[in-house]
Amino acid sequence: MLRLIPILFCFVIAIGAASPAKAAEGEHPPHLHWSFQGMFGSYDKAALQRGYKVYSQVCAACHSMDRVYYRNLTALGYSEAEVKAIAAGFTVTDGPNDEGDMFERPARPSDHMVNPFPNKEAAVYANNGAFPPDMSLLAKARHGGANYIFGVMTGYEEPPVDAELLPGQYWNRYMPGHVIAMAPPLSDGMVSYEDGSPETVAQYASDVAHFLSWASEPTLESRKRTGFKALLFLLVFAGVMYATKKKIWANAH
Amino acid sequence: MASGERASFKNPVVNWIDERLPVFTLMNKEYGVFPTPRNFNYFWNFGAIAMVMLVLMLVTGIVLAMHYTPHADHAFGSVERIMRDVNWGWMIRYLHMNGASFFFIAVYIHIFRGMYYGSYKKPRELLWIFGVLIFLLMMATAFMGYTLPWSQMGGWAATVITNLFSAIPLIGGPLVELLWGGFSVDNPTLNRFFALHYLLPFVIFAVVFLHVWALHITGSNNPLGIEPKGKQDTLPFHPYYTAKDTFGLSIFLILYLLVSFYAPNMFAHPDHFVEFNPMQTPPHIVPEWYFLPFYAILRAITFDIGIPFTEIVFIPAKLGGVIAMFGAVAMLFIMPWLDTHPVKSARFRPQYKLFLLLLVVDFLILGYVGMEPADAMLFGSIKLLYLGQLCTAYYFAYFIVILPWLSRTEKALPLPSSISEAVLNKHKAKPSPEAAA
Ligand code: HEM
């Protein structure tokens, strides 16, 4: 049995050597506690709904999220009818119809979240030459994930005296390189919550980061559940195999 | 292979088939009664583990290919579809993605085992060479697989690595164009990488077959590095090693599933979740972890090689790096002829053991250097590059200088007279004085 130790040790080294996570220049964002962390972690539906509200009322004015479909919103705890109503609040261009014309219609649950701009060029043009990245995968596409998004939302500061910012640029503690071309998007009281949660920038920031984490990893909960069953099976299997092996080898030593 | 004595089977159907095509006789001979040294430790599990990982990669890969679209405009989106909309797609993808990492972990340990116990030595040279060939094919396969999701990191890693070939004199330029199918990494590149990524695992499978065939000609090595002398030194493969391998495999799978289900993006860089944009270079391009030591060797050659104090250059730095990187793998191929010491196992070669363990540390440091940016500093003052160059020097010195030198000078400890004797001694309270002498 003792011989297993060097092997496990090899794993630890291999895995340690492997972790490529290295933050670029920006400061490390604060570490918050997220309900979706850990082996049994899951998303907090109330936080997801509040986060969606912040996203749709604020961020969606500039950021697209086109890998997420309105039908996916049932995962936040909305009913099918509510999702239908949410989708119907948006307009999409469809067609061509029988006469060959494009037409507008209310969005359906099977549509992806509508883009705020018709194309990338329009988005860049409207944002002083900076492109607001698509948010479908944003939480996975940045070191620090949800913590980083929370950090950017709450990390706006007065620039140091020697910093030269162009018009439309802001100083942010956690943005790599500190210069960001997004105006502080949140301010206290700008989105109203029905569940009595505080209407503060910090609360908005953690809710929207929660929501964006879900958007980039919507299968997290079933993944953890399936993994638990698979591991449970393998642990029992390994135990049985260990006993079997011991028995078979009993006469061989 | 299977001519000669046929085994007899109780089951009439099995017997009927075996008379016409003796597959059951073959299986029984090669995996049933196959005489296997009785003293394997758990390092001997990793061959079977690697085999299982290969099959797992084939199965998950083929399912992915059913849903994946090899087109520059759709590849990234189709992988996201797999993650979000295909039933169990996220699981298949995470198992494939992390399966590649764990396949490499298994194979790296497997290679280390071979080096530690001298499994590359006569009569197993060809068996070893097939193994290194598998390793090389795996690297090619994983490299091309990494570009398939058409992500920033995958696309740029492909750009950097394919660009290296342009350093080869004369054929370099045309070769790179052939790899790209054009003048940059673009849709034709993705198409040929997908075709090859689908093909190569089956080539690996064929080489694994040769590898195992060669193994069954020479028989396995063992921790003592002395050949079995008779029945008392071996055990039938089944049930002894089928049971031990299955136990070891289940522990390995536990670790693999732990990562795949609970930290599936541990080995992935955030830029792997951004779609490839050929117009925007990421600030820091890193290959997958299993390439990092070789990447560090590549980047360690920052100087031209020529006649000093003149303008004459024989090998420009870029070509030098490419030669060093491939040379690092080539060292493994010729290892059986670099180390000609008659004793196999490092247990009886204290000096060899020391230098080999140093090589392992050296390789891990190279991995660290490969992960850092090219201009990184150590303790804020020394260029990390120098550490990379030092470790590269040791890597090659180990093979070219230390192994031949030890082959001639190292005096090995006394070997036990047989495997069974050594096994029996170990189970007495104290080793008998004759064995220690
Ligand atoms: C030697 C075995 C194999 C290795 C080492 C390997 C390695 C890889 C790697 C590293 C990736 C990138 C994973 C990611 O970042 O998502 C990948 C993707 C992929 N592989 Fe493989 N692979 C193997 C066998 C196969 C086979 C047999 C197929 C079947 C055609 C296959 C099909 C795919 C597909 C379609 C993708 C893109 C989808 C995705 O990225 O998840 N692979 N492979």
XYZ file of C-alpha atoms and ligand atoms in Angstrom:
733
model
C 0.000 0.000 0.000
C 2.806 2.363 0.910
C 3.976 2.185 -2.660
C 0.880 4.112 -3.709
C 2.231 7.199 -2.035
C 4.909 8.024 -4.616
C 2.326 7.585 -7.346
C -0.113 9.972 -5.721
C 2.797 12.286 -5.189
C 3.480 12.223 -8.931
C -0.101 13.283 -9.525
C 0.143 16.170 -7.162
C 3.304 17.368 -8.850
C 1.879 16.895 -12.314
C -1.257 18.791 -11.413
C 0.631 21.490 -9.548
C 2.933 21.958 -12.496
C -0.096 22.134 -14.689
C -2.129 24.948 -13.241
C -1.543 27.669 -15.799
C -3.582 30.309 -13.995
C -1.572 33.496 -13.975
C -3.221 36.845 -13.653
C -2.031 39.556 -15.977
C -1.049 42.941 -14.522
C -4.376 43.775 -12.812
C -4.720 43.246 -9.066
C -6.201 39.997 -7.771
C -9.936 40.562 -7.281
C -11.436 39.991 -3.817
C -12.529 36.428 -3.042
C -16.251 36.263 -2.412
C -18.195 33.245 -1.297
C -20.413 31.884 -4.090
C -23.181 29.374 -3.502
C -22.143 27.464 -6.637
C -18.700 26.663 -5.281
C -17.741 23.354 -3.734
C -18.800 19.798 -4.317
C -22.455 20.327 -3.528
C -22.697 23.943 -4.588
C -25.643 25.113 -6.669
C -26.869 28.387 -8.081
C -29.040 30.609 -5.936
C -32.196 31.133 -8.006
C -33.123 34.409 -6.319
C -29.662 35.802 -7.028
C -29.901 34.565 -10.634
C -33.225 36.350 -11.130
C -31.881 39.562 -9.623
C -28.728 39.188 -11.741
C -30.788 38.704 -14.867
C -32.670 41.858 -14.014
C -29.450 43.830 -13.711
C -28.131 42.297 -16.898
C -31.242 42.970 -18.954
C -31.806 46.499 -17.611
C -28.177 47.660 -17.660
C -25.530 45.485 -19.334
C -27.726 44.338 -22.242
C -27.700 47.902 -23.569
C -24.137 47.260 -24.750
C -23.231 43.575 -24.261
C -24.718 40.728 -26.317
C -25.234 37.219 -24.934
C -26.133 35.279 -28.024
C -25.299 31.732 -26.936
C -28.034 31.912 -24.299
C -31.669 31.426 -25.381
C -34.752 32.781 -23.671
C -35.882 29.180 -23.131
C -32.799 28.709 -20.919
C -34.253 31.216 -18.440
C -36.504 28.504 -16.972
C -33.327 27.451 -15.128
C -33.569 30.676 -13.101
C -36.903 29.527 -11.727
C -39.215 31.271 -14.221
C -42.196 29.322 -15.539
C -42.669 28.642 -19.242
C -45.342 31.349 -19.381
C -43.079 33.884 -17.688
C -40.283 33.064 -20.137
C -42.706 33.538 -23.027
C -43.636 36.930 -21.642
C -39.994 37.923 -21.140
C -39.134 36.926 -24.713
C -42.157 38.751 -26.105
C -40.753 41.971 -24.710
C -38.009 41.871 -27.363
C -38.263 42.277 -31.106
C -36.350 40.204 -33.641
C -36.080 40.405 -37.401
C -37.299 37.262 -39.142
C -37.990 36.255 -42.704
C -38.049 36.271 -45.572
C -41.833 35.733 -45.622
C -43.841 34.355 -48.561
C -43.506 37.654 -50.346
C -39.750 37.743 -49.832
C -39.706 40.500 -47.259
C -37.993 40.551 -43.870
C -40.312 41.389 -41.008
C -40.219 42.104 -37.319
C -41.905 39.948 -34.712
C -41.805 39.531 -30.940
C -39.071 37.170 -29.775
C -39.965 33.596 -28.800
C -38.357 31.327 -26.160
C -36.492 29.574 -28.994
C -34.656 32.803 -29.955
C -31.288 33.662 -28.543
C -31.038 36.824 -26.467
C -31.257 39.722 -28.862
C -28.094 41.658 -29.613
C -28.079 45.345 -28.720
C -26.247 46.203 -31.961
C -26.818 44.905 -35.502
C -23.107 44.020 -35.878
C -19.701 44.324 -34.276
C -18.832 47.507 -36.143
C -21.934 49.255 -34.808
C -21.061 48.130 -31.266
C -17.508 49.444 -31.563
C -18.678 52.684 -33.124
C -21.183 53.313 -30.362
C -18.598 52.626 -27.638
C -15.720 54.963 -28.496
C -13.899 52.293 -30.461
C -14.050 49.604 -27.755
C -15.980 46.366 -28.210
C -18.207 45.229 -25.330
C -17.466 41.486 -25.285
C -20.281 38.945 -25.641
C -21.306 37.786 -22.171
C -22.270 34.159 -22.829
C -18.862 32.912 -21.704
C -17.426 35.963 -19.997
C -17.158 34.374 -16.542
C -15.086 31.501 -17.952
C -13.079 33.689 -20.287
C -11.393 35.747 -17.542
C -9.001 34.745 -14.768
C -10.937 34.930 -11.529
C -14.391 34.382 -13.110
C -17.214 35.706 -10.937
C -14.762 37.361 -8.533
C -13.215 39.250 -11.417
C -16.564 40.486 -12.721
C -17.508 41.597 -9.227
C -14.098 43.259 -8.985
C -14.497 45.204 -12.235
C -17.969 46.380 -11.226
C -16.746 47.677 -7.858
C -13.156 48.563 -8.752
C -13.572 52.001 -10.363
C -11.199 54.544 -8.823
C -9.698 57.955 -9.342
C -6.728 57.453 -11.682
C -3.260 58.097 -10.212
C -1.980 61.588 -11.038
C 0.585 60.363 -13.580
C -1.925 58.237 -15.523
C -2.971 59.592 -18.892
C -6.486 58.581 -19.815
C -8.155 59.314 -23.130
C -11.735 60.539 -23.164
C -14.026 57.552 -22.524
C -11.372 55.696 -20.538
C -11.617 54.927 -16.826
C -9.324 53.632 -14.131
C -10.158 50.247 -12.648
C -8.213 48.404 -9.971
C -8.904 44.920 -11.277
C -8.878 45.375 -15.057
C -5.581 44.088 -16.512
C -3.623 47.238 -17.311
C -6.130 49.220 -15.182
C -7.532 51.169 -18.143
C -11.069 50.226 -19.172
C -13.233 51.739 -21.884
C -16.500 51.048 -20.072
C -18.027 53.817 -17.984
C -18.983 52.603 -14.476
C -22.217 50.843 -15.458
C -23.782 50.579 -11.989
C -24.892 53.073 -9.392
C -26.881 52.669 -6.169
C -30.636 52.362 -6.620
C -30.570 52.083 -10.406
C -32.368 48.708 -10.533
C -35.301 48.053 -8.224
C -35.487 44.690 -6.438
C -38.794 43.213 -5.320
C -37.340 40.828 -2.736
C -35.973 43.482 -0.410
C -32.310 42.874 -1.235
C -30.187 46.019 -0.868
C -30.157 48.155 -4.002
C -26.438 48.857 -3.862
C -23.621 48.590 -6.383
C -22.020 45.746 -4.400
C -25.265 43.745 -4.365
C -25.904 44.378 -8.077
C -22.331 43.401 -8.840
C -22.478 40.101 -6.997
C -25.912 39.280 -8.471
C -24.858 39.995 -12.032
C -21.631 38.019 -11.534
C -23.725 35.129 -10.235
C -25.956 35.337 -13.296
C -23.019 35.536 -15.699
C -21.461 32.471 -14.053
C -24.651 30.573 -14.741
C -24.717 31.852 -18.338
C -21.232 30.514 -19.000
C -21.749 27.196 -17.194
C -25.478 26.388 -17.181
C -24.910 22.653 -16.682
C -22.930 23.036 -13.449
C -25.604 21.564 -11.198
C -26.251 18.412 -13.199
C -22.489 18.049 -13.620
C -21.938 17.989 -9.876
C -24.833 15.617 -9.284
C -23.663 13.195 -11.963
C -20.099 13.411 -10.739
C -21.182 12.524 -7.227
C -22.945 9.372 -8.409
C -20.042 8.372 -10.631
C -17.530 8.870 -7.826
C -19.664 7.024 -5.323
C -19.828 4.080 -7.689
C -16.094 4.166 -8.343
C -15.246 4.378 -4.637
C -17.319 1.287 -3.907
C -15.885 -0.419 -6.966
C -12.332 0.421 -5.907
C -13.039 -0.940 -2.428
C -14.401 -4.195 -3.817
C -11.460 -4.482 -6.188
C -9.040 -3.860 -3.376
C -10.580 -6.667 -1.317
C -10.607 -8.948 -4.367
C -7.009 -8.194 -5.123
C -5.979 -8.861 -1.525
C -7.766 -12.184 -1.545
C -6.305 -13.275 -4.865
C -2.800 -12.288 -3.848
C -3.026 -13.801 -0.354
C -1.319 -17.012 -1.440
C 1.172 -15.402 -3.816
C 3.444 -13.560 -1.418
C 0.846 -15.414 -33.738
C -1.778 -17.850 -32.704
C -0.677 -21.004 -34.476
C 0.407 -23.974 -32.414
C -1.295 -25.467 -29.363
C -4.959 -24.702 -29.013
C -6.556 -24.437 -25.607
C -9.783 -26.350 -25.049
C -12.919 -24.620 -23.819
C -15.955 -26.020 -22.041
C -18.454 -23.779 -23.773
C -19.317 -25.436 -27.118
C -19.913 -22.118 -28.911
C -16.556 -20.779 -27.788
C -14.946 -24.037 -28.818
C -16.649 -23.970 -32.234
C -15.375 -20.465 -32.943
C -11.936 -21.213 -31.567
C -11.509 -24.190 -33.918
C -12.095 -21.903 -36.863
C -10.443 -18.726 -35.589
C -8.434 -19.260 -32.409
C -9.101 -15.846 -30.849
C -9.960 -17.394 -27.492
C -6.740 -19.359 -27.483
C -4.914 -16.159 -28.294
C -6.619 -14.214 -25.499
C -5.995 -17.030 -23.048
C -2.330 -17.215 -24.015
C -1.684 -13.480 -23.989
C -3.943 -12.311 -21.173
C -4.988 -15.449 -19.297
C -2.037 -17.661 -18.453
C 0.575 -15.170 -19.728
C 3.536 -15.566 -17.333
C 4.153 -12.224 -15.624
C 6.868 -11.392 -13.061
C 5.418 -11.785 -9.591
C 6.980 -8.634 -8.152
C 5.316 -5.745 -10.023
C 4.654 -2.592 -8.045
C 1.917 -0.072 -8.817
C 4.033 1.641 -11.460
C 3.142 -1.310 -13.656
C -0.489 -0.228 -13.727
C 0.029 2.700 -16.018
C 0.265 0.762 -19.275
C -3.194 -0.675 -18.765
C -4.421 2.724 -17.598
C -3.069 4.419 -20.745
C -4.806 1.789 -22.850
C -8.132 2.483 -21.153
C -7.626 6.229 -21.617
C -6.989 5.725 -25.333
C -10.241 3.828 -25.719
C -12.024 6.509 -23.699
C -10.626 9.222 -25.966
C -11.766 7.311 -29.043
C -15.288 6.828 -27.728
C -15.794 10.381 -26.451
C -14.081 11.806 -29.547
C -16.329 9.982 -31.970
C -19.426 11.194 -30.108
C -18.065 14.762 -30.155
C -17.420 14.484 -33.891
C -21.107 13.687 -34.415
C -21.993 17.162 -33.143
C -18.947 19.177 -34.039
C -18.702 21.391 -37.164
C -15.179 21.766 -38.589
C -15.613 25.206 -40.059
C -13.921 28.420 -38.951
C -17.291 30.193 -38.688
C -19.076 27.429 -36.777
C -16.529 25.422 -34.801
C -16.573 27.541 -31.628
C -20.353 27.786 -31.743
C -20.777 24.065 -32.305
C -18.616 23.268 -29.270
C -20.784 25.625 -27.205
C -23.848 23.819 -28.593
C -22.303 20.575 -27.362
C -21.835 22.155 -23.934
C -25.330 23.611 -23.687
C -27.810 21.805 -25.900
C -26.574 18.311 -26.744
C -27.804 15.767 -24.184
C -24.861 14.956 -21.913
C -22.707 16.942 -24.325
C -20.994 18.812 -21.495
C -19.976 15.495 -19.982
C -18.614 14.066 -23.203
C -16.630 17.222 -23.858
C -15.220 17.512 -20.345
C -14.284 13.845 -20.361
C -12.486 14.317 -23.689
C -10.821 17.564 -22.673
C -9.546 16.293 -19.321
C -9.066 12.814 -20.733
C -6.242 14.213 -22.836
C -4.563 15.582 -19.701
C -4.949 12.351 -17.759
C -3.811 10.313 -20.741
C -0.604 12.351 -20.671
C -0.269 11.981 -16.890
C -0.533 8.215 -17.289
C 1.928 8.154 -20.162
C 4.461 10.406 -18.435
C 4.420 8.130 -15.379
C 4.622 5.109 -17.681
C 7.702 6.552 -19.403
C 9.294 7.410 -16.061
C 8.693 3.828 -14.930
C 10.504 2.588 -18.038
C 13.450 4.859 -17.367
C 13.692 4.052 -13.664
C 13.631 0.302 -14.059
C 15.620 0.175 -17.316
C 12.789 -1.221 -19.403
C 14.281 0.325 -22.546
C 17.321 -1.936 -22.432
C 18.027 -5.066 -24.399
C 15.938 -7.006 -25.310
C 13.173 -4.364 -25.152
C 14.621 -1.625 -27.396
C 12.001 -1.940 -30.117
C 9.202 -2.089 -27.574
C 10.550 1.163 -26.108
C 10.786 2.785 -29.550
C 7.148 1.974 -30.268
C 6.336 3.613 -26.956
C 8.167 6.826 -27.818
C 6.430 6.786 -31.200
C 3.073 6.610 -29.421
C 4.115 9.564 -27.263
C 5.031 11.572 -30.367
C 1.753 10.699 -32.097
C -0.163 11.648 -28.961
C 1.498 15.040 -28.951
C 0.545 15.605 -32.586
C -3.020 14.454 -31.907
C -3.487 16.599 -28.820
C -1.952 19.619 -30.520
C -4.403 19.382 -33.405
C -7.320 18.605 -31.096
C -6.594 21.762 -29.143
C -7.187 23.899 -32.248
C -10.552 22.301 -33.021
C -12.706 24.448 -30.679
C -11.263 27.401 -32.634
C -10.525 29.389 -29.516
C -8.067 32.236 -29.039
C -5.599 30.014 -27.218
C -6.036 27.022 -29.516
C -5.818 29.099 -32.683
C -2.808 31.070 -31.514
C -0.993 28.029 -30.187
C -1.485 26.496 -33.628
C -0.149 29.669 -35.229
C 2.963 29.735 -33.050
C 3.775 26.046 -33.392
C 3.142 25.742 -37.142
C 5.229 28.880 -37.683
C 8.197 27.041 -36.174
C 8.450 24.799 -39.194
C 9.275 27.823 -41.327
C 12.725 27.740 -39.667
C 13.628 24.552 -41.522
C 15.912 25.486 -44.446
C 14.532 25.144 -48.000
C 11.371 23.148 -47.296
C 10.239 25.200 -44.292
C 8.166 27.773 -46.169
C 6.297 25.332 -48.414
C 5.829 22.966 -45.466
C 4.084 25.628 -43.400
C 1.836 26.523 -46.338
C 0.975 22.859 -46.661
C 0.078 22.654 -42.952
C -2.031 25.777 -43.218
C -3.590 25.042 -46.585
C -3.008 28.714 -47.324
C -1.099 31.655 -45.962
C -2.354 31.756 -42.397
C -4.183 29.605 -39.873
C -7.674 29.632 -41.332
C -10.562 27.412 -42.352
C -8.446 25.012 -44.486
C -6.110 24.549 -41.503
C -9.032 23.673 -39.274
C -10.322 21.174 -41.831
C -7.064 19.326 -42.216
C -6.426 19.363 -38.476
C -9.837 17.823 -37.891
C -9.236 15.118 -40.495
C -5.854 14.311 -38.954
C -7.154 14.533 -35.395
C -9.699 11.890 -36.321
C -7.110 9.727 -38.069
C -4.127 9.772 -35.708
C -5.775 8.078 -32.716
C -6.356 5.054 -34.910
C -2.719 5.136 -35.971
C -1.870 5.275 -32.253
C -4.085 2.266 -31.767
C -2.122 0.365 -34.401
C 1.206 1.300 -32.811
C -0.144 0.292 -29.388
C -0.895 -3.081 -30.929
C 2.729 -3.410 -32.084
C 3.906 -2.169 -28.683
C 1.929 -4.867 -26.885
C 2.947 -7.512 -29.407
C 6.603 -6.694 -28.826
C 5.944 -6.786 -25.064
C 4.546 -10.272 -25.333
C 7.622 -11.465 -27.184
C 10.103 -10.274 -24.558
C 7.824 -10.417 -21.537
C 7.602 -7.647 -18.961
C 10.479 -6.124 -17.073
C 10.049 -5.812 -13.284
C 11.257 -3.649 -10.408
C 14.381 -5.759 -9.945
C 15.307 -5.570 -13.614
C 16.369 -9.222 -13.675
C 14.654 -11.619 -16.060
C 12.412 -14.382 -14.656
C 14.235 -17.701 -14.605
C 11.300 -20.058 -14.254
C 7.762 -20.630 -13.044
C 8.618 -19.694 -9.467
C 9.352 -16.124 -10.620
C 6.065 -15.497 -12.450
C 2.324 -15.542 -11.949
C -0.381 -15.980 -14.570
C -1.617 -12.579 -15.750
C -5.157 -13.535 -14.846
C -6.372 -13.280 -12.112
C -3.354 -11.726 -10.382
C -2.709 -8.734 -12.594
C -6.200 -8.319 -13.980
C -7.279 -7.736 -10.370
C -4.371 -5.463 -9.509
C -4.746 -3.446 -12.728
C -8.466 -3.006 -12.193
C -7.882 -1.733 -8.674
C -5.164 0.698 -9.822
C -7.326 1.817 -12.726
C -10.255 2.604 -10.459
C -8.067 4.848 -8.290
C -6.830 6.626 -11.411
C -10.376 7.031 -12.704
C -11.454 8.514 -9.367
C -8.857 11.265 -9.763
C -9.784 11.750 -13.412
C -13.501 12.051 -12.675
C -12.829 14.294 -9.703
C -11.216 16.791 -12.066
C -13.646 16.250 -14.960
C -16.720 16.801 -12.803
C -15.515 19.210 -10.143
C -12.740 21.280 -11.724
C -13.210 20.633 -15.428
C -11.481 23.804 -16.530
C -8.495 23.406 -14.254
C -6.131 22.710 -17.144
C -7.781 25.208 -19.491
C -6.718 28.805 -19.995
C -9.493 31.481 -19.976
C -8.538 32.418 -23.539
C -9.701 28.936 -24.533
C -13.258 30.285 -24.039
C -12.876 33.217 -26.406
C -13.418 32.649 -30.108
C -10.299 32.725 -32.296
C -9.495 36.133 -33.717
C -6.520 36.105 -36.115
C -6.254 39.901 -35.855
C -5.768 40.010 -32.085
C -2.819 38.277 -30.403
C -3.439 37.293 -26.778
C -0.932 38.858 -24.350
C 0.509 35.505 -23.332
C 0.306 32.380 -25.473
C 0.829 29.146 -23.542
C 0.516 25.621 -24.856
C -1.267 22.853 -22.945
C 0.581 21.832 -19.762
C 1.886 18.571 -21.196
C 3.920 20.484 -23.789
C 5.380 23.057 -21.414
C 8.798 21.415 -20.784
C 9.369 21.031 -24.520
C 8.165 24.571 -25.099
C 10.739 25.803 -22.563
C 13.481 23.898 -24.417
C 12.329 25.502 -27.653
C 12.524 28.973 -26.142
C 15.846 28.332 -24.398
C 17.747 28.571 -27.683
C 17.904 32.342 -28.091
C 21.290 32.510 -29.758
C 22.582 31.789 -33.271
C 25.129 29.048 -33.646
C 28.011 29.855 -35.975
C 31.666 30.771 -35.963
C 32.314 33.111 -33.021
C 33.389 36.676 -33.799
C 32.302 36.388 -37.430
C 29.028 36.987 -39.217
C 28.829 33.329 -40.218
C 25.749 31.597 -38.822
C 25.093 27.915 -39.356
C 22.010 27.542 -37.243
C 19.874 30.600 -36.566
C 18.285 30.721 -33.103
C 14.801 29.828 -34.317
C 16.000 26.712 -36.121
C 18.169 25.874 -33.118
C 15.096 25.955 -30.882
C 13.168 23.658 -33.197
C 16.087 21.231 -33.380
C 16.421 21.263 -29.587
C 12.715 20.625 -29.094
C 12.575 17.667 -31.457
C 16.017 16.589 -30.272
C 14.610 16.324 -26.758
C 12.193 13.633 -27.956
C 14.858 12.075 -30.184
C 16.951 11.494 -27.047
C 14.282 9.090 -25.841
C 14.451 7.158 -29.109
C 18.183 6.546 -28.837
C 18.250 6.055 -25.071
C 18.796 2.266 -25.345
C 22.128 2.953 -27.048
C 23.184 5.770 -24.790
C 22.813 3.740 -21.620
C 24.611 0.451 -22.144
C 25.080 -0.429 -18.478
C 24.264 -4.116 -18.004
C 22.146 -3.561 -14.868
C 18.606 -2.402 -15.593
C 16.902 -1.308 -12.396
C 17.833 1.971 -10.734
C 17.459 0.130 -7.418
C 20.906 -1.283 -7.972
C 22.402 1.819 -9.601
C 22.520 4.575 -6.974
C 24.293 7.061 -9.223
C 21.939 6.492 -12.145
C 19.018 6.843 -9.764
C 20.287 10.189 -8.491
C 20.778 11.629 -11.969
C 17.396 10.318 -13.126
C 15.554 11.869 -10.194
C 17.403 15.096 -10.939
C 16.135 14.815 -14.499
C 12.586 14.589 -13.186
C 13.073 17.747 -11.133
C 14.751 19.359 -14.138
C 11.771 18.450 -16.335
C 9.300 19.909 -13.816
C 11.304 23.149 -13.632
C 11.299 23.272 -17.434
C 7.536 22.946 -17.269
C 7.379 25.911 -14.929
C 9.673 27.974 -17.170
C 7.515 27.072 -20.189
C 4.444 28.407 -18.430
C 5.889 31.837 -17.647
C 6.185 34.699 -20.157
C 9.442 34.755 -22.140
C 10.743 37.821 -20.292
C 9.838 36.655 -16.770
C 12.266 37.193 -13.905
C 13.236 34.904 -11.050
C 13.198 36.595 -7.621
C 12.860 39.847 -9.519
C 16.468 39.937 -10.699
C 17.575 36.855 -12.635
C 16.139 36.166 -16.059
C 14.028 33.016 -15.950
C 15.435 32.314 -19.386
C 18.798 31.435 -17.810
C 17.133 28.843 -15.613
C 15.474 27.430 -18.723
C 18.822 27.279 -20.506
C 20.488 25.619 -17.528
C 17.753 22.990 -17.338
C 17.882 22.434 -21.090
C 21.614 21.895 -20.794
C 21.100 19.353 -18.029
C 18.386 17.589 -20.035
C 20.729 16.987 -22.950
C 23.762 16.352 -20.748
C 21.811 13.623 -18.982
C 21.373 11.719 -22.217
C 24.527 12.531 -24.144
C 27.112 12.732 -21.368
C 25.869 11.223 -18.115
C 24.312 8.032 -19.460
C 27.342 6.951 -21.553
C 29.676 7.939 -18.731
C 27.736 5.995 -16.078
C 27.529 3.036 -18.446
C 31.280 2.771 -18.260
C 32.025 3.753 -14.687
C 29.108 2.973 -12.393
C 29.564 -0.042 -10.135
C 26.168 -1.560 -9.460
C 25.031 -3.040 -6.153
C 24.852 -6.828 -6.041
C 21.768 -8.226 -7.734
C 19.541 -10.832 -6.090
C 19.909 -14.212 -7.724
C 16.253 -14.476 -8.699
C 12.908 -12.723 -8.409
C 11.387 -15.403 -6.190
C 14.330 -15.265 -3.824
C 14.040 -11.508 -3.480
C 10.274 -11.688 -2.936
C 10.616 -14.345 -0.262
C 13.353 -12.418 1.539
C 11.263 -9.309 1.676
C 8.620 -11.164 3.621
C 10.986 -12.376 6.267
C 11.429 -10.000 9.161
C 14.956 -9.056 8.157
C 16.821 -9.658 4.921
C 19.159 -12.611 5.302
C 22.843 -11.683 5.437
C 23.653 -13.579 2.210
C 21.197 -11.405 0.244
C 22.676 -8.203 1.598
C 26.234 -9.299 0.836
C -5.240 9.993 -28.759
C -6.420 10.329 -28.433
C -6.916 11.760 -28.433
C -6.363 12.872 -27.843
C -5.074 12.937 -27.029
C -7.261 13.990 -28.115
C -7.072 15.306 -27.683
C -7.965 16.355 -27.863
C -7.849 17.661 -27.268
C -6.713 18.147 -26.362
C -8.931 18.400 -27.669
C -9.294 19.850 -27.261
C -10.294 19.729 -26.136
C -10.990 21.019 -25.826
O -10.285 21.958 -25.478
O -12.208 21.061 -25.921
C -9.717 17.584 -28.540
C -10.899 17.975 -29.162
C -11.651 17.190 -30.020
N -11.430 15.857 -30.332
Fe -9.909 14.718 -29.603
N -8.331 13.547 -28.873
C -8.150 12.197 -29.101
C -8.981 11.376 -29.824
C -10.084 11.807 -30.581
C -10.868 10.975 -31.465
C -10.641 9.491 -31.735
C -11.841 11.753 -32.005
C -12.901 11.276 -32.990
C -13.035 11.805 -34.103
C -11.694 13.083 -31.464
C -12.519 14.185 -31.756
C -12.400 15.449 -31.206
C -13.292 16.558 -31.477
C -14.517 16.540 -32.404
C -12.814 17.659 -30.733
C -13.405 19.102 -30.687
C -14.487 19.233 -29.685
C -13.965 19.698 -28.349
O -13.062 20.520 -28.308
O -14.502 19.262 -27.323
N -10.613 13.075 -30.607
N -9.122 16.325 -28.638
